[in-house]
Structures are given as structure tokens and as C-alpha cells.
Amino acid sequence: MTRCSHGYGQPAIPTIPSHAVKRLERYKKIWLLLDLFCFAWIVPIVFALYFNLHSFVVGAGVGCKVPNPSELCFPDLFGVKTTNRHERLMQLNKEDRVVLNILQFVAKALEDWFVIIASSIVFSMAMRLATAEKGLPLSYLFTHISVADLTMLFDRAFWTSCKASRRGKARIRLLCFVSVVVLLCILCNLMGPAIAVLLIPQLAWTKFPAPAAQLERFESISLSQAPKVCEAQARDVPARNYSCTNIFWPSFDELSSGYRWRTDWFFNGWSPLPVFTEHLGLLFTLNTTSPKSSDVSSDWISWVPLRQSLFELAADYVEVQASQGFFDTPEDEFEALDRMDRARDERLFDRYRNTLDIVLHRKAPSVGFSTRCIRTANVVEYRVSDARSVRCHLAAGPEGLHWFACFGTGSGWGDEVVHSHFSIGDTDGTSEISVDIYAATKSTATTDNSSAAACGRLATGDVSQPCDWETVFALDDGIHEDLEVSSKPVQFVEYSKPQPSGGNLTVLCADAAYVEFPDYSISVSPDQNFAGIVRLEVPADFNSSEVSLHPDWILAAWSVDQPSGSVEGTRPAAVNLVYALKNVGPPPLLINDSDYGLTLFATMHAVSVEHGMTLINYTTTNALTNTTDDPLKPVFTVSKSLRVWAYDCQTRTFKFAAAVAILGCVVAFLRPLASVLFRTRRPSTLRFLAAALQRPPLESLYGLQKERDIGRASLRVVPHEENDEMVALQEIIGPTSAIEMR
């Protein structure tokens, strides 16, 4: 074969021997396999991203997948099927550690796989630069080997070598090479932690919302209407007959007695725990919050769970019990579910069985109330017309201060003032306690004793000049003759008991009611909530305003029938209220005066209000058929929070790891393209080095001591024209000096 002529004239056309052609064909197959190997890295990454983006749930253990028939993946929350539940959890935890360790090895393997991809790209680009006219700086000869070494970026020679004497396209190509190396180096160091984040599930709480077809939208609540709890049970029950609520007497009496002795403890310097009562196996208590809204006049509001809402939550609880084998026979399970109007859901049961903990959530109405009580010295009713009256409570205070409150009664004020009455017996044989309840929409109050106005002087008992009540109650909100008028609905409850010495012992309580839609939740885990206590999560910044409360809800609390309206004095709740009333001190007395008797009585009154509010019912419609945007008619969301091993796409670490993994997929996708653009005839650094060692010493490198100067020296590949292999190198120390070695 003839070599290329170095003289004048036409050069001979070189031919490639057959053995070189076969070698090139073999190399092409190797390159194709390498491209496929690099491209295949995308597959496991896509699966990992898919699991995270879809919040894939593994189960109670890392090796458990829903549904899983393995008994080890059934933690048995109630300990029904296992004698020692904690031993099973320890065994499951041991299996988790094994699987987690395996996943860490898989993450490391994927990281090394990506390093191979990055190294192949860097090598192809380096060899391409080596065959260019300006060659490859010595500092970048083995860059592909250390592409995953982060310390390479802190090597001074790495950065000074890119400043070699180059101009135009040669300089741009070198800067692009350095930029790609920096990017791939950073990706290689981030890829390991990123893949571990994507590949290894986390033990966390995962929320499973109920299907949209099962959701209900709030329609109305019977707070301002007369109770119909008894009419719903029997059609022949007359209106305002509430004797059917006596099934809740034990709950009412339990609350009353619990709050009585806790009040005693409080006045003896103790801090007692809250009082709980039960409904369908669930314990509940009040949730007291301090509102932040300036529109709410009360300092503290106590929120009451509704029994209708508790029934729905109890039905969810029974489903959990059924999934854990709580019932002895399938018949018992079917009967329990049917009683709660539920059917067996196999998919939901599988999730319940394959979880470590369960918290049930249900958005539903709750009624809040605030109350304030005062012992009044005198009660006066002013008759304005046949259908309108004004009822006022007066109390003389220290230093001539008078407290004065009035509210309109009768139907002539526009909005009818509903009135209810009943009595509570006394076990000592004396007179009964008379209870009158008024639902007023307008009320006034003042503590000014220096007013010369007619309405203001009523606080002192001076009725020489009549007050213009029509003008007063015509105001929505404002001040008229030192009377502060409020149009917020208030329920006034008068407790009056005749005294042996004459006169009446009268206490007035004013109640304000609110409606909110908090989250009812209960933790099923016996390790955290063995008693089954329901939590009521009411936001402190709720925006609801006062709503009207029908007086008959207190009658329903006492199971009173109209028109007789009497409560036996032997009931514990009645005994406690009568005892508290007898211990109320003389007027004037506000609840904030820390009087034991009045504080206890206000507590007993609040218990009756609380118990009556638990009986309030509401109506709903299907959320799919009723698509209104009315904020006062929200959708009652239902969900289950399960503590399981699962993937999650909401965390910041996932978002960062996903970004790194997606960049890695882009690199792996571009790897075949880089192979085509930068492919050399013989991709071997070893042969590159061997060819250099076969040449005489590079005299132009003599005398160079600094590493940055040596690194800037470039070597160029010159293919041998006879066998098409790399046998020559060119040293380039400057823009002009060049020595070609043959």
C-alpha cells in the first residue's frame, strides 16, 4: 500500500485492508450495545418517577403490596388474631430493614450505571477533540475516568487548561467540553442521593379521600327550628314532645356530675382534665377555642360534636373493626355493618389490613356556643303594645354602678321571639326552679349610671320617664340614649327560684351560638387512642357569626314534654343544677367575679346547652347532583389517613430528586446522539497512551515545571494511513510551534 505523498502532485487514494474493515464492523456492534445499555438506564428511573408521582402505596411493610395475603403484612391493630401484636411488628420491622438495604444497593448500582454513561460521553468528546487540529490538552486526557470525582472541579489545572492558546471554533469547542464535564460531574454526585430518594419509600401518613360519588354537601341545620328528634322516630308523637331523648339521660347526667366535681377541684387549686361522654362507642368532649375574628364578641367558644356526625364517624370505625376481624362470625359482621348502613368494601378492607395505623377524618357540622351568667336583683317587663314587650334585668353594683340588660319579647318586633318554659324539681320539697328561655334577635345592655337619658336611667330603676323602645329596637347596631343595641341573635335563659324569705333567686344566662364545619377525626391505633376519643379540629380564625338557637333544644336536653314541662328533681343533672343555684351569692354577681356558686351554676347551665346541641340534626344532598358554589354549603370531605410505606411527590426532596433524575434521563437520551457526533475510529485511551509512549520524548515539554503549563500542552491524534490505527501524536505548545511525529 502506498503512503500519502508529502511532495507535490496528486496523492494516492488509500485503501483499508479487510482485517481493518472487520475490526470496524465489530466496533460498530460494540458501540450499538453500549448505546442501548446507556439508553436502558431511563427505564428504572421512569418507573421510580411513576411510583412517586402516583403516590404508590406499598403497605405496612416495605415488602408488602396491597392486596397482600401474607399474615406478616397484617399488623392486627386490635390484637384480635395475634396474642402478641408487638412481636409481629418487630418481625415486620426486621423484614423492612432487609428490603431497605437491598434498595440502597439498587440505588448505588443505578448511580454507577449513570457514571458509566457520563464517562462514555466525556470520553467520546475528548477523543473527538484529540483528533481536531488543535488537539486535546493533557489535563483532559483522563477526564472521563474522574468525571464523578468532585475534587476535579477544584483542580487549578482543570480550569487553566481551557485557556490554552486557541481562537475561534477551537476555543468554543474546548469551552463546551469543559462545560459538559462540569455539568456531568455535578450530576454524577447528585444522582446517588436523588435515586435513593426516588427508589426508597417512606413510612408516613398517606391520605385516601373517599370517591366523589360518596360525598355529601351541606344543605341545612335545624339549629333555629324546633327539634323533631321524636317525630322522626314515630309519626303519632305530638309536637314539642321530647321524652324520647331520655335514652341520652346517662350521658347528660355523666356530663353534669363530671363537671361538678371538676369545678370543685378547680376551686381547690387543681387543674382537672376535661369531661368525656360516649356515643356509639366513641368518646367526645368540648373543644374550646379563642376566636381571632373581631366580628365574634365572645372571648371563648366551646364547640360541640353533633351526634349525627358522630354516627357517620362511628360507621367508619365499624368498617375498620370489621376489616380487623373484630367480629366473631360473618353474620355478626354483616349485622354490624348493616346497622350502620354500610356494605363490605373489599378494596378498603385490604388497605385497612395492610397498614400500621389508621386515622379517620370526616368534615361535618359542629355547633359552638358561649355563655355568660349573672345574678340579677330585679326583673321588669315593660309593655309596649299588645304584641310587644321589653323584658329587663337589673343589678345594682358597687359604687353606684348598675348593670342593665333588656330584650324584646312577643311577635310584634318583626322577628318572632320564641319562648319556652319548663320547671325543675327540688329534692328538699321546696318550690321548683322556673326556667324561661327566650330566643331574642335584638337586645340592649349598659353599665352607665350617670346618664340623664330616660333609657339610661332605667338601670337605676327610675321609670319616671318612659324609654322609646320602638326607636331603640329599630336600630340594627348602635347606641341610643346610652343603651348599646345589638342585632345579634342571643338566647336568654332565666332561672328563678322563690326564696323562703320572699322574693326570687334569679340568674340570667345569655347564650350565643355559632355553626362551623370542622374536621372530626379519630385515631384507631390502640397504642395511641385506646379509649376511642374523637378530636374536633376547629380553626381559630373561623368566620361564622352568631346564629339563632331555638329554645326547645334545652327542653330536648332535659327530655321535657310540653305543656307540662317538668323535670324530676331526683335526676343527677337536676340535683347538680339546683345545688349550684342555691350556692349562688347575692347580687350583683357576674361570672368573672370568680364566685364558686355562680361559676358552678354557669357550668351546669352550659352542660344542658351542650347536651341539647349534640341532638341537633342537619340535612345533606349528594355533592355530584348539587354543584352550588355557596360557601355556606360546603362539601363534607371524607378521608382515611393510613401510616404505611409509600412514595410521595409532595415533598421538597422529591422535587429536587426528580429534577436531577430528569436531567439524567436527558443525558442518557442524548448519549446515542453524542456517540454519533463524537465517535472516534478507535475509542481507546490505552492505545492513545501507547502511541504516545512509542514516540521520542517531547522536547518542547522540557523545562516546564508548573502543572498548569504542562496541562495546557496539547496532543493530537494522527491516524496511520496504512492500518487506520492511532500511531502518531502531535504536540502543540503554542499557536505556531508544532512537531509532527511519524
XYZ file of C-alpha atoms in Angstrom:
742
model
C 0.000 0.000 0.000
C 1.246 3.500 -0.831
C 1.521 6.161 1.792
C 0.216 9.651 1.286
C 2.786 11.750 -0.653
C 4.332 14.712 1.138
C 5.604 16.291 -2.068
C 3.886 17.990 -4.937
C 1.420 16.196 -7.119
C -1.711 14.156 -6.570
C -1.699 11.817 -3.541
C -2.529 8.184 -3.922
C -6.008 7.062 -2.812
C -5.574 4.939 0.346
C -7.313 1.630 0.759
C -8.260 -0.064 4.020
C -7.298 -3.705 4.476
C -10.012 -6.311 5.032
C -8.957 -7.056 8.617
C -9.401 -3.340 9.466
C -12.875 -3.386 7.916
C -13.860 -6.380 10.048
C -12.480 -4.632 13.108
C -14.575 -1.560 12.377
C -17.719 -3.682 11.969
C -17.046 -5.296 15.350
C -16.587 -1.874 16.902
C -19.917 -0.710 15.476
C -21.683 -3.595 17.204
C -19.950 -2.729 20.463
C -20.963 0.919 20.080
C -24.577 -0.119 19.423
C -24.657 -2.317 22.545
C -23.127 0.490 24.571
C -25.760 2.920 23.288
C -28.557 0.516 24.209
C -27.005 -0.083 27.612
C -26.871 3.648 28.332
C -30.370 4.274 26.998
C -31.814 1.460 29.136
C -30.929 3.463 32.287
C -34.034 5.557 31.621
C -36.383 2.595 32.236
C -35.915 2.124 36.026
C -35.855 5.896 36.542
C -39.188 6.284 34.738
C -40.704 3.585 36.954
C -39.386 5.301 40.089
C -40.823 8.645 38.963
C -44.148 6.982 38.145
C -44.416 5.448 41.630
C -43.726 8.793 43.270
C -45.972 10.893 41.051
C -48.875 8.496 41.648
C -48.117 8.211 45.408
C -47.876 4.448 45.113
C -48.632 2.709 48.414
C -46.545 -0.306 49.377
C -48.236 -1.244 52.644
C -47.491 -1.948 56.287
C -44.028 -3.169 55.327
C -41.602 -2.310 52.550
C -42.132 -5.800 51.137
C -45.936 -5.638 51.374
C -48.021 -4.678 48.394
C -51.766 -4.087 48.592
C -53.503 -6.530 48.478
C -51.120 -8.980 50.158
C -52.212 -12.299 51.625
C -49.181 -12.535 53.889
C -50.152 -12.590 57.564
C -46.963 -10.705 58.378
C -48.376 -7.700 56.487
C -51.441 -7.733 58.761
C -50.401 -5.811 61.904
C -53.732 -6.636 63.611
C -54.471 -3.215 65.109
C -56.858 -4.530 67.777
C -54.853 -7.653 68.620
C -57.740 -9.942 67.673
C -55.836 -12.570 65.675
C -52.470 -12.460 67.460
C -51.537 -12.947 71.087
C -48.628 -10.536 70.885
C -49.113 -7.790 68.332
C -45.793 -6.125 69.103
C -43.801 -9.268 68.265
C -45.371 -9.266 64.809
C -44.464 -5.594 64.390
C -40.865 -6.339 65.404
C -40.662 -9.147 62.850
C -42.148 -6.867 60.182
C -39.613 -4.175 61.072
C -36.799 -6.712 60.626
C -38.050 -7.570 57.143
C -38.272 -3.854 56.340
C -34.600 -3.341 57.132
C -33.610 -6.139 54.743
C -35.640 -4.718 51.856
C -34.413 -1.176 52.534
C -30.801 -2.361 52.419
C -31.448 -4.077 49.078
C -32.971 -0.889 47.674
C -29.893 1.042 48.769
C -27.706 -1.358 46.775
C -30.013 -0.925 43.778
C -29.736 2.858 44.115
C -25.943 2.567 44.188
C -25.981 0.356 41.093
C -28.091 2.885 39.211
C -25.710 5.640 40.281
C -22.705 3.706 38.933
C -24.679 2.996 35.776
C -25.122 6.717 35.228
C -21.405 7.319 35.882
C -20.665 4.918 33.016
C -22.989 6.942 30.767
C -21.315 10.212 31.758
C -17.830 8.734 31.327
C -18.640 7.446 27.841
C -19.906 10.875 26.782
C -16.821 12.634 28.162
C -14.520 10.084 26.552
C -16.170 10.421 23.151
C -15.901 14.206 23.307
C -12.267 14.041 24.477
C -11.268 11.709 21.641
C -13.048 13.959 19.173
C -11.063 16.947 20.421
C -7.874 14.884 20.237
C -8.357 14.348 16.510
C -9.042 18.041 15.894
C -6.418 20.415 14.552
C -5.547 21.927 17.940
C -5.589 18.606 19.753
C -6.533 17.848 23.369
C -4.915 19.496 26.404
C -3.099 16.952 28.551
C -5.220 17.864 31.611
C -8.303 16.445 29.888
C -6.753 13.192 28.674
C -8.177 11.115 31.553
C -11.123 13.341 32.484
C -13.613 10.587 31.721
C -12.088 8.450 34.472
C -12.546 11.135 37.133
C -15.827 12.567 35.885
C -17.549 11.511 39.138
C -14.762 12.948 41.297
C -15.962 16.283 42.640
C -12.418 17.311 43.610
C -11.638 17.579 39.892
C -13.555 20.861 39.847
C -11.187 22.269 42.468
C -8.083 21.354 40.469
C -6.435 24.520 39.169
C -5.026 22.761 36.112
C -8.558 21.789 35.063
C -9.562 25.428 34.724
C -6.276 26.847 33.383
C -6.086 24.245 30.603
C -9.226 25.617 28.988
C -7.358 28.893 28.494
C -4.896 27.335 26.070
C -3.882 29.466 23.084
C -6.906 28.870 20.899
C -9.078 31.097 18.801
C -12.423 30.852 17.095
C -14.188 27.481 16.874
C -11.364 25.614 18.584
C -11.776 27.706 21.732
C -15.571 27.344 21.646
C -15.275 23.553 21.315
C -12.929 23.388 24.297
C -15.183 25.573 26.466
C -18.211 23.428 25.552
C -16.263 20.332 26.531
C -15.362 21.815 29.923
C -18.977 22.915 30.500
C -20.287 19.420 29.759
C -17.710 17.884 32.089
C -18.711 20.255 34.925
C -22.404 19.524 34.437
C -21.887 15.765 34.317
C -19.610 15.873 37.372
C -22.286 17.654 39.405
C -24.994 15.289 38.132
C -22.925 12.219 38.995
C -22.519 13.400 42.577
C -26.200 14.284 42.945
C -27.539 11.228 41.166
C -26.891 8.777 44.004
C -28.920 10.608 46.686
C -31.573 11.514 44.114
C -32.105 7.910 43.048
C -32.236 6.825 46.692
C -34.970 9.386 47.375
C -36.979 8.165 44.392
C -36.398 4.465 44.930
C -36.822 4.050 48.694
C -40.380 4.504 50.050
C -41.022 6.448 53.215
C -43.018 5.476 56.285
C -45.525 8.305 56.514
C -49.185 9.168 56.775
C -50.960 8.840 53.438
C -54.461 10.247 52.986
C -57.029 8.352 50.933
C -60.044 10.529 50.060
C -63.439 8.966 49.569
C -64.814 8.741 45.998
C -66.691 11.811 44.819
C -69.883 9.788 44.436
C -69.925 9.184 48.199
C -69.545 12.823 49.240
C -72.407 14.883 50.625
C -72.991 18.635 50.542
C -74.423 20.533 53.481
C -77.991 21.695 52.968
C -79.474 22.965 56.253
C -79.261 22.612 60.024
C -82.180 22.616 62.473
C -80.484 24.939 64.955
C -83.114 27.670 64.789
C -86.036 25.264 64.379
C -87.970 23.269 66.929
C -86.436 19.800 67.415
C -88.068 16.911 65.604
C -85.996 14.140 67.098
C -89.058 12.341 68.440
C -91.292 12.903 65.420
C -88.617 11.201 63.323
C -88.989 8.032 65.424
C -92.810 7.850 65.492
C -95.423 9.639 63.443
C -98.001 9.830 66.257
C -95.747 11.783 68.622
C -97.200 15.259 69.230
C -95.158 18.346 68.504
C -92.775 19.587 71.211
C -92.729 16.178 72.875
C -89.135 15.361 73.762
C -89.457 12.430 76.135
C -87.768 10.176 73.562
C -84.410 11.814 74.295
C -84.374 10.113 77.710
C -82.153 7.464 76.139
C -79.393 10.062 76.471
C -80.052 10.713 80.180
C -76.970 8.740 81.289
C -74.798 10.872 79.018
C -76.348 14.109 80.323
C -76.050 13.057 83.963
C -72.480 11.886 83.400
C -71.515 15.268 81.950
C -73.229 17.160 84.758
C -71.619 15.155 87.561
C -68.216 15.229 85.894
C -68.228 18.996 85.507
C -69.494 19.478 89.069
C -66.635 17.718 90.821
C -64.100 19.134 88.335
C -65.303 22.635 89.258
C -64.753 21.719 92.909
C -61.241 20.608 92.066
C -60.581 23.827 90.171
C -61.555 25.991 93.152
C -59.276 23.848 95.324
C -56.274 24.721 93.178
C -56.198 21.721 90.826
C -56.232 21.618 87.021
C -58.696 18.832 86.180
C -58.918 17.003 82.873
C -61.858 17.599 80.523
C -65.062 15.611 80.819
C -65.788 12.954 78.198
C -69.017 11.256 77.280
C -69.775 8.397 74.895
C -71.842 7.924 71.780
C -71.847 4.624 69.864
C -68.548 3.604 71.395
C -66.782 6.908 70.699
C -65.744 9.345 73.418
C -66.039 13.071 72.829
C -65.696 16.327 74.711
C -65.865 20.045 74.071
C -63.246 21.857 72.039
C -62.790 25.344 73.452
C -61.152 27.979 71.251
C -60.452 31.672 71.461
C -61.678 33.301 68.239
C -59.397 35.700 66.391
C -62.134 37.341 64.369
C -63.205 40.801 65.573
C -66.776 40.016 64.495
C -67.116 37.453 67.271
C -67.952 39.098 70.578
C -67.218 36.080 72.787
C -63.834 35.507 74.377
C -64.155 31.708 74.398
C -66.323 29.417 72.309
C -67.000 25.767 73.169
C -67.615 23.541 70.153
C -69.970 20.596 70.461
C -69.770 17.454 68.283
C -73.164 16.541 66.840
C -74.411 13.010 67.396
C -75.433 12.752 63.760
C -71.838 13.486 62.740
C -70.569 11.034 65.344
C -72.850 8.369 63.896
C -71.162 8.692 60.486
C -67.725 8.572 62.108
C -68.778 5.548 64.165
C -69.851 3.823 60.933
C -66.350 4.391 59.549
C -64.961 2.960 62.789
C -67.105 -0.186 62.467
C -65.678 -0.735 58.986
C -62.184 -0.720 60.487
C -63.287 -3.178 63.178
C -64.742 -5.495 60.533
C -61.519 -5.418 58.498
C -59.503 -6.437 61.572
C -61.629 -9.494 62.328
C -63.235 -7.822 65.342
C -66.478 -9.781 64.963
C -66.697 -13.483 65.732
C -68.751 -14.584 62.737
C -69.515 -13.217 59.275
C -73.123 -12.862 60.371
C -72.131 -10.579 63.249
C -70.001 -8.515 60.887
C -72.817 -8.199 58.348
C -75.280 -7.211 61.066
C -72.936 -4.540 62.451
C -72.279 -3.057 59.005
C -75.965 -3.148 58.093
C -76.880 -1.411 61.338
C -74.527 1.436 60.359
C -75.828 1.450 56.779
C -72.533 0.246 55.341
C -71.532 -2.566 52.975
C -68.311 -4.542 52.899
C -65.734 -2.872 50.642
C -63.011 -5.407 49.882
C -60.570 -2.864 48.485
C -60.938 -0.637 51.538
C -60.655 -3.648 53.840
C -57.404 -4.700 52.154
C -55.953 -1.256 52.810
C -57.097 -1.341 56.435
C -55.474 -4.733 56.956
C -52.175 -3.689 55.366
C -51.421 -0.594 57.454
C -49.714 0.232 60.728
C -52.101 2.949 61.955
C -55.395 4.471 60.842
C -56.912 7.904 61.427
C -60.454 8.520 60.193
C -61.403 12.019 59.035
C -64.830 13.423 58.291
C -65.837 17.030 57.763
C -69.195 17.737 59.372
C -71.118 20.480 61.179
C -70.403 21.451 64.754
C -72.265 23.965 66.900
C -70.318 26.325 69.103
C -71.661 28.347 71.984
C -70.534 30.890 74.537
C -72.402 31.657 77.726
C -72.319 34.315 80.421
C -74.411 34.298 83.590
C -75.285 36.990 86.141
C -77.443 37.059 89.249
C -79.972 39.836 88.811
C -81.628 41.861 91.567
C -84.795 42.697 89.716
C -86.695 41.646 86.595
C -89.022 44.195 84.980
C -91.181 43.738 81.898
C -92.292 46.871 80.042
C -95.398 46.525 77.919
C -95.021 48.489 74.715
C -98.125 47.192 72.922
C -100.330 44.149 72.841
C -97.805 42.187 70.793
C -94.611 43.811 72.058
C -92.921 43.820 75.426
C -89.455 44.512 76.743
C -88.032 42.351 79.492
C -85.194 43.901 81.511
C -82.815 42.526 84.115
C -81.276 44.970 86.573
C -78.483 44.569 89.063
C -77.141 47.187 91.487
C -73.385 47.204 91.689
C -70.714 48.661 93.959
C -70.073 52.404 93.968
C -73.423 53.123 92.371
C -72.678 51.109 89.223
C -75.705 49.449 87.684
C -75.932 46.642 85.159
C -78.886 46.685 82.844
C -79.933 44.380 80.003
C -83.171 44.205 78.022
C -84.551 42.187 75.160
C -87.794 42.293 73.244
C -90.478 39.643 73.618
C -93.575 38.989 71.571
C -94.272 38.760 67.859
C -94.704 42.485 67.262
C -90.987 43.202 66.848
C -90.853 41.788 63.327
C -88.885 38.648 64.116
C -90.887 36.479 66.465
C -89.259 35.948 69.854
C -89.731 32.279 70.623
C -90.353 31.469 74.265
C -90.183 28.108 76.071
C -90.787 27.228 79.683
C -90.291 24.276 81.989
C -89.514 23.630 85.642
C -87.008 21.567 87.594
C -87.956 19.928 90.877
C -86.083 20.195 94.160
C -85.494 17.117 96.296
C -85.847 19.089 99.556
C -89.570 19.567 98.884
C -89.372 23.321 98.367
C -90.571 25.199 95.321
C -89.396 24.228 91.861
C -86.973 26.182 89.709
C -88.756 28.028 86.923
C -86.838 28.108 83.638
C -87.804 30.544 80.870
C -85.967 30.578 77.563
C -86.162 33.400 75.033
C -84.655 33.476 71.560
C -84.180 37.226 71.007
C -82.932 38.929 67.882
C -82.499 42.376 69.495
C -81.038 43.146 72.889
C -79.551 46.085 74.792
C -77.115 46.484 77.637
C -75.497 49.304 79.616
C -73.471 49.883 82.759
C -73.684 53.710 82.700
C -75.130 55.147 85.944
C -74.633 58.861 85.188
C -76.949 59.179 82.193
C -79.731 61.704 82.283
C -81.467 59.979 79.374
C -84.702 58.177 80.035
C -83.456 54.790 78.794
C -80.189 55.103 80.690
C -81.960 55.894 83.984
C -83.878 52.626 83.744
C -80.755 50.933 85.023
C -81.297 52.635 88.387
C -84.978 51.735 88.450
C -86.132 55.254 87.577
C -89.199 54.838 85.352
C -90.474 58.419 85.694
C -89.781 58.988 82.016
C -90.582 56.146 79.582
C -87.965 54.888 77.142
C -88.721 54.994 73.425
C -88.300 51.271 72.867
C -89.504 51.387 69.284
C -86.650 53.737 68.398
C -84.196 51.583 70.354
C -85.111 48.335 68.640
C -85.355 49.970 65.236
C -81.564 50.192 65.282
C -79.585 47.316 63.839
C -76.456 48.060 65.822
C -75.664 51.278 67.634
C -76.189 53.371 70.761
C -79.386 55.165 71.737
C -79.574 57.120 74.999
C -76.607 55.199 76.421
C -78.136 51.833 75.517
C -75.935 49.675 73.326
C -78.175 47.905 70.844
C -77.166 44.589 69.310
C -78.977 42.805 66.499
C -77.058 39.566 67.007
C -79.303 36.643 67.987
C -78.960 35.736 71.657
C -80.692 33.094 73.751
C -81.617 34.334 77.234
C -82.326 31.738 79.898
C -83.862 32.790 83.221
C -83.578 30.511 86.226
C -85.768 31.656 89.094
C -86.456 30.019 92.463
C -88.711 31.536 95.141
C -86.959 32.192 98.464
C -88.447 31.393 101.893
C -87.716 34.965 102.984
C -89.552 36.370 99.991
C -88.529 37.351 96.506
C -86.814 35.187 93.921
C -83.275 33.992 93.404
C -82.814 34.774 89.688
C -79.899 34.048 87.430
C -79.836 35.162 83.791
C -77.647 33.369 81.263
C -77.059 34.684 77.743
C -76.004 32.175 75.078
C -74.600 32.880 71.617
C -74.478 30.053 69.057
C -72.261 29.511 66.016
C -72.012 26.937 63.238
C -68.749 25.727 61.761
C -67.620 22.718 59.727
C -64.562 21.279 61.455
C -62.726 18.034 60.873
C -63.901 15.124 63.035
C -61.068 12.650 63.419
C -60.306 9.560 65.442
C -57.117 7.532 65.675
C -57.848 3.816 65.515
C -54.459 2.745 66.851
C -54.880 1.273 70.346
C -51.339 2.332 71.171
C -52.294 5.994 70.742
C -56.044 6.139 71.353
C -57.207 3.112 73.282
C -60.345 4.871 74.539
C -61.515 5.949 71.070
C -61.522 9.714 71.674
C -62.802 11.906 68.841
C -60.834 15.041 68.005
C -62.561 18.170 66.781
C -60.243 20.425 64.775
C -61.885 23.862 64.690
C -59.853 26.673 63.111
C -59.280 29.627 65.408
C -59.922 32.063 62.565
C -63.385 30.799 61.700
C -65.664 33.342 60.023
C -69.106 32.250 61.191
C -71.298 34.739 63.026
C -73.964 34.254 65.681
C -76.983 32.211 64.642
C -80.397 31.854 66.233
C -80.867 28.951 68.662
C -84.369 27.619 69.235
C -85.249 27.445 72.964
C -86.713 23.956 72.664
C -83.251 22.422 72.265
C -82.778 22.896 76.014
C -86.150 21.206 76.530
C -84.934 18.322 74.375
C -81.805 18.132 76.514
C -83.960 17.712 79.659
C -86.432 15.359 77.846
C -89.314 17.705 78.679
C -92.797 17.397 77.209
C -94.956 20.427 76.592
C -97.188 21.826 78.027
C -96.487 20.163 81.395
C -92.763 20.816 81.194
C -91.321 19.447 84.427
C -88.110 17.610 85.285
C -87.863 15.259 88.251
C -85.559 16.650 90.901
C -84.033 13.249 91.594
C -82.097 13.165 88.348
C -78.347 13.771 88.897
C -78.293 16.634 86.406
C -81.227 18.306 88.195
C -79.654 17.767 91.620
C -76.401 19.347 90.464
C -78.108 22.393 88.913
C -80.297 23.009 91.987
C -77.258 22.670 94.246
C -75.347 25.205 92.152
C -78.252 27.682 92.134
C -78.580 27.539 95.915
C -74.877 28.375 96.248
C -75.002 31.490 94.061
C -74.007 34.547 96.070
C -76.064 37.754 96.425
C -76.268 40.276 93.581
C -74.637 41.963 91.809
C -72.624 38.996 90.615
C -71.013 38.344 87.227
C -69.373 35.088 86.272
C -65.996 36.791 86.090
C -66.261 37.595 89.805
C -64.952 34.039 90.469
C -67.837 33.165 92.745
C -67.947 29.416 93.299
C -71.731 29.147 93.233
C -72.226 31.254 90.079
C -69.293 29.597 88.305
C -70.682 26.172 89.113
C -74.164 27.216 88.027
C -72.895 28.659 84.743
C -71.113 25.345 84.176
C -74.285 23.346 84.873
C -76.213 25.601 82.510
C -73.530 25.156 79.839
C -73.812 21.377 80.250
C -77.528 21.500 79.438
C -76.852 23.674 76.403
C -74.036 21.376 75.284
C -76.148 18.256 75.652
C -79.035 19.826 73.756
C -76.752 20.884 70.917
C -75.457 17.333 70.439
C -79.006 16.378 69.426
C -79.176 18.950 66.606
C -79.547 17.323 63.215
C -78.832 18.521 59.694
C -79.633 17.579 56.098
C -77.350 16.950 53.133
C -77.550 16.369 49.386
C -75.302 14.451 47.047
C -72.284 16.554 46.084
C -72.402 15.434 42.456
C -76.006 16.472 41.916
C -75.731 19.690 43.921
C -72.870 21.701 42.431
C -73.561 25.046 44.070
C -70.670 27.370 44.878
C -72.314 28.659 48.034
C -69.567 28.809 50.731
C -72.269 28.258 53.367
C -72.978 24.845 51.835
C -69.594 23.123 51.760
C -68.876 19.574 50.679
C -68.307 17.181 53.574
C -64.964 15.627 52.674
C -64.226 12.139 53.948
C -60.786 10.545 54.076
C -58.695 7.939 55.794
C -55.100 8.579 56.831
C -53.030 5.396 56.844
C -49.498 5.089 58.199
C -47.884 2.995 55.505
C -44.762 2.706 53.418
C -45.465 4.750 50.324
C -43.994 7.060 47.735
C -44.769 10.759 47.818
C -44.438 13.553 45.295
C -45.279 16.481 47.576
C -42.009 16.850 49.452
C -39.226 19.246 48.507
C -36.689 16.424 48.469
C -38.734 14.595 45.833
C -38.980 17.685 43.653
C -35.225 18.171 43.783
C -34.533 14.465 43.224
C -36.994 14.392 40.320
C -35.265 17.352 38.692
C -31.889 15.604 38.978
C -33.312 12.323 37.643
C -34.982 14.054 34.687
C -31.684 15.735 33.790
C -30.082 12.317 33.985
C -32.720 10.931 31.611
C -31.956 13.749 29.186
C -28.258 12.862 29.335
C -28.986 9.154 28.776
C -31.317 10.026 25.897
C -28.656 12.208 24.248
C -25.960 9.584 24.771
C -26.566 7.822 21.393
C -26.521 11.218 19.663
C -23.224 12.074 21.327
C -21.874 8.712 20.251
C -22.640 9.513 16.608
C -21.287 13.065 16.707
C -18.134 12.400 18.698
C -17.403 8.777 17.810
C -13.719 8.077 17.020
C -12.370 5.268 14.934
C -10.734 3.633 17.863
C -12.183 4.708 21.229
C -9.348 3.586 23.460
C -7.357 5.727 25.877
C -4.912 2.849 26.324
C -3.962 2.878 22.639
C -3.812 6.650 22.793
C -1.278 6.384 25.629
C 0.617 3.512 23.973
C 1.030 5.520 20.803
C 2.433 8.407 22.813
C 4.930 6.175 24.609
C 6.202 4.775 21.315
C 7.318 8.253 20.274
C 10.531 10.059 21.200
C 10.363 12.331 24.263
C 8.592 15.593 23.669
C 11.470 18.037 23.798
C 9.145 21.043 23.935
C 7.894 19.866 27.357
C 11.384 20.121 28.808
C 11.750 22.889 31.334
C 8.022 23.130 32.149
C 7.681 22.892 35.930
C 4.224 24.225 36.706
C 1.312 21.827 36.414
C -0.872 24.369 34.668
C 1.779 24.825 31.945
C 2.067 21.078 31.397
C -1.707 20.698 31.348
C -2.058 23.301 28.620
C 0.165 21.268 26.306
C -1.982 19.525 23.687
C -1.718 16.202 21.908
C -3.372 15.479 18.596
C -4.217 12.070 17.150
C -2.907 11.428 13.631
C -4.409 8.232 12.137
C -1.954 5.907 10.390
C -2.814 5.825 6.738
C -1.972 2.162 6.333
C -3.929 0.418 9.048
C -6.163 3.262 10.158
C -4.974 2.961 13.738
C -3.741 5.657 16.061
C 0.029 5.617 15.762
C 1.044 9.271 15.763
C 0.709 12.240 18.084
C 1.264 15.906 17.523
C 2.439 18.171 20.319
C 1.144 21.723 20.256
C 2.793 24.097 22.740
C 1.675 27.315 21.150
C -0.205 28.708 18.265
C 2.649 28.084 15.819
C 5.161 25.634 17.260
C 4.294 22.101 16.232
C 6.235 18.892 15.886
C 4.705 16.069 13.928
C 5.806 12.624 14.926
C 5.548 9.779 12.432
